[in-house]
Short mmCIF file of C-alpha atoms in Angstrom, two decimals:
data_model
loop_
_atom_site.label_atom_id
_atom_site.label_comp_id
_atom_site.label_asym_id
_atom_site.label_seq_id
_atom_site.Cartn_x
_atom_site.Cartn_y
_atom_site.Cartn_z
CA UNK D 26 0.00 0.00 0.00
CA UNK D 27 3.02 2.73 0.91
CA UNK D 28 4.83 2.14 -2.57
CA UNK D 29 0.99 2.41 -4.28
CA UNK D 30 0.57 5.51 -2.43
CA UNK D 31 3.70 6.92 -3.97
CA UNK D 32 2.80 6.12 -7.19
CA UNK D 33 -0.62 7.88 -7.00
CA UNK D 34 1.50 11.09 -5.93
CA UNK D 35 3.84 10.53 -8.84
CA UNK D 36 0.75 10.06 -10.95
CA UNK D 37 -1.00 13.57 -9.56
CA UNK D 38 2.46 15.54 -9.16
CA UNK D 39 3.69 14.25 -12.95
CA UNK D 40 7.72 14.12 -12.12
CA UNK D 41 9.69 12.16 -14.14
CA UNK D 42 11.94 10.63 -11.43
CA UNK D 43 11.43 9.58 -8.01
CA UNK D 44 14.02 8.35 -5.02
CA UNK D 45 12.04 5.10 -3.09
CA UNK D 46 13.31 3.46 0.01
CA UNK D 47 12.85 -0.17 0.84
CA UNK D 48 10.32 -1.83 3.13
CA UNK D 49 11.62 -4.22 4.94
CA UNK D 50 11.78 -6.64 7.95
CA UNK D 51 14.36 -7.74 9.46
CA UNK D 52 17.53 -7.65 7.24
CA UNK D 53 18.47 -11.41 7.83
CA UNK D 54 16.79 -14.73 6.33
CA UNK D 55 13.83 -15.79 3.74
CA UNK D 56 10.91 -13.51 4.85
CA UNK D 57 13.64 -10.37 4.49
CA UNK D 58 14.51 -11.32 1.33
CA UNK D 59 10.42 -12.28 0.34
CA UNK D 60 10.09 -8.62 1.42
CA UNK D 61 12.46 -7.21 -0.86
CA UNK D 62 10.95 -9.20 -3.66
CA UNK D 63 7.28 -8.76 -3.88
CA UNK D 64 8.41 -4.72 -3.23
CA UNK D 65 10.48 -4.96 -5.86
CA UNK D 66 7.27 -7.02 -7.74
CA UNK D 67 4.92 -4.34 -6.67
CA UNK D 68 7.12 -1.26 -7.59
CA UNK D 69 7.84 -2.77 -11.42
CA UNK D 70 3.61 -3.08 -11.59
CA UNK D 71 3.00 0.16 -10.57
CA UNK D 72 5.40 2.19 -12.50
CA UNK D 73 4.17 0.89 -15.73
CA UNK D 74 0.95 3.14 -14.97
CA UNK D 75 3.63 6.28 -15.00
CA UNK D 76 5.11 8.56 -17.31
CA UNK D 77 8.21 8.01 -14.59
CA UNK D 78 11.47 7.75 -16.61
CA UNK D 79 13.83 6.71 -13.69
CA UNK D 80 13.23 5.04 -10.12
CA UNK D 81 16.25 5.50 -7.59
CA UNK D 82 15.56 2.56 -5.05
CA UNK D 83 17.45 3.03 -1.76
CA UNK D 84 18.25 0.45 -0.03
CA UNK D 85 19.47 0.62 3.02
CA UNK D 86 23.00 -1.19 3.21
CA UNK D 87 25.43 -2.64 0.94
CA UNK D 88 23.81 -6.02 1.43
CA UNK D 89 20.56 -4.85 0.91
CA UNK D 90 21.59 -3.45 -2.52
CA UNK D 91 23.61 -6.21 -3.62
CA UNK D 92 20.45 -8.85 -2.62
CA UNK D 93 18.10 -6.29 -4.84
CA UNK D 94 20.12 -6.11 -7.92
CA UNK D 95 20.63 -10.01 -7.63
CA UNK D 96 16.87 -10.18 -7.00
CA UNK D 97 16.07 -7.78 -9.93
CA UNK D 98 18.53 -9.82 -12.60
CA UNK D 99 16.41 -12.99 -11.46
CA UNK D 100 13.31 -11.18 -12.31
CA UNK D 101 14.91 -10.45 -15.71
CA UNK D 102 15.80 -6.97 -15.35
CA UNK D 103 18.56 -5.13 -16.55
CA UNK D 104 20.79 -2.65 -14.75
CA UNK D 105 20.40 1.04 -16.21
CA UNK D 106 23.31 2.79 -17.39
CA UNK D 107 24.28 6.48 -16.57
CA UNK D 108 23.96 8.77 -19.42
#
């Protein structure tokens, strides 16, 4: 519901980026990392409704942002590249 919310401001607001922190539990073991993936689910479903041309998702360690790009290449995303 919190990263939905965001996306109905994004939609009302019309900006073309937007910075997003994780929600999370825990940061150890199979529900963290469940956590990080139906987020990461839900925030891929929701910005297709967008005109958003970048999402900055900040996580909230190293680990954390190694386990989302490894979570994100499973899910058949790629990385973006810096222009």
């Amino acid at each position: 519901a919190s990263y939905r919310s965001i996306f109905r401001k994004v939609n009302d607001t019309g900006v073309g980026a937007v910075g997003i922190p994780t929600i999370t539990t825990k940061p150890k073991g199979r529900q963290y990392e469940r956590t990080l993936r139906v987020g990461l689910q839900t925030l891929i479903e929701e910005a297709k409704f967008t005109k958003l041309k970048s999402i900055h998702l900040l996580a909230s360690s190293g680990e954390e942002a190694t386990l989302l790009i490894k979570t994100a290449l499973g899910m058949g995303l790629n990385s973006a590249k810096s222009e």
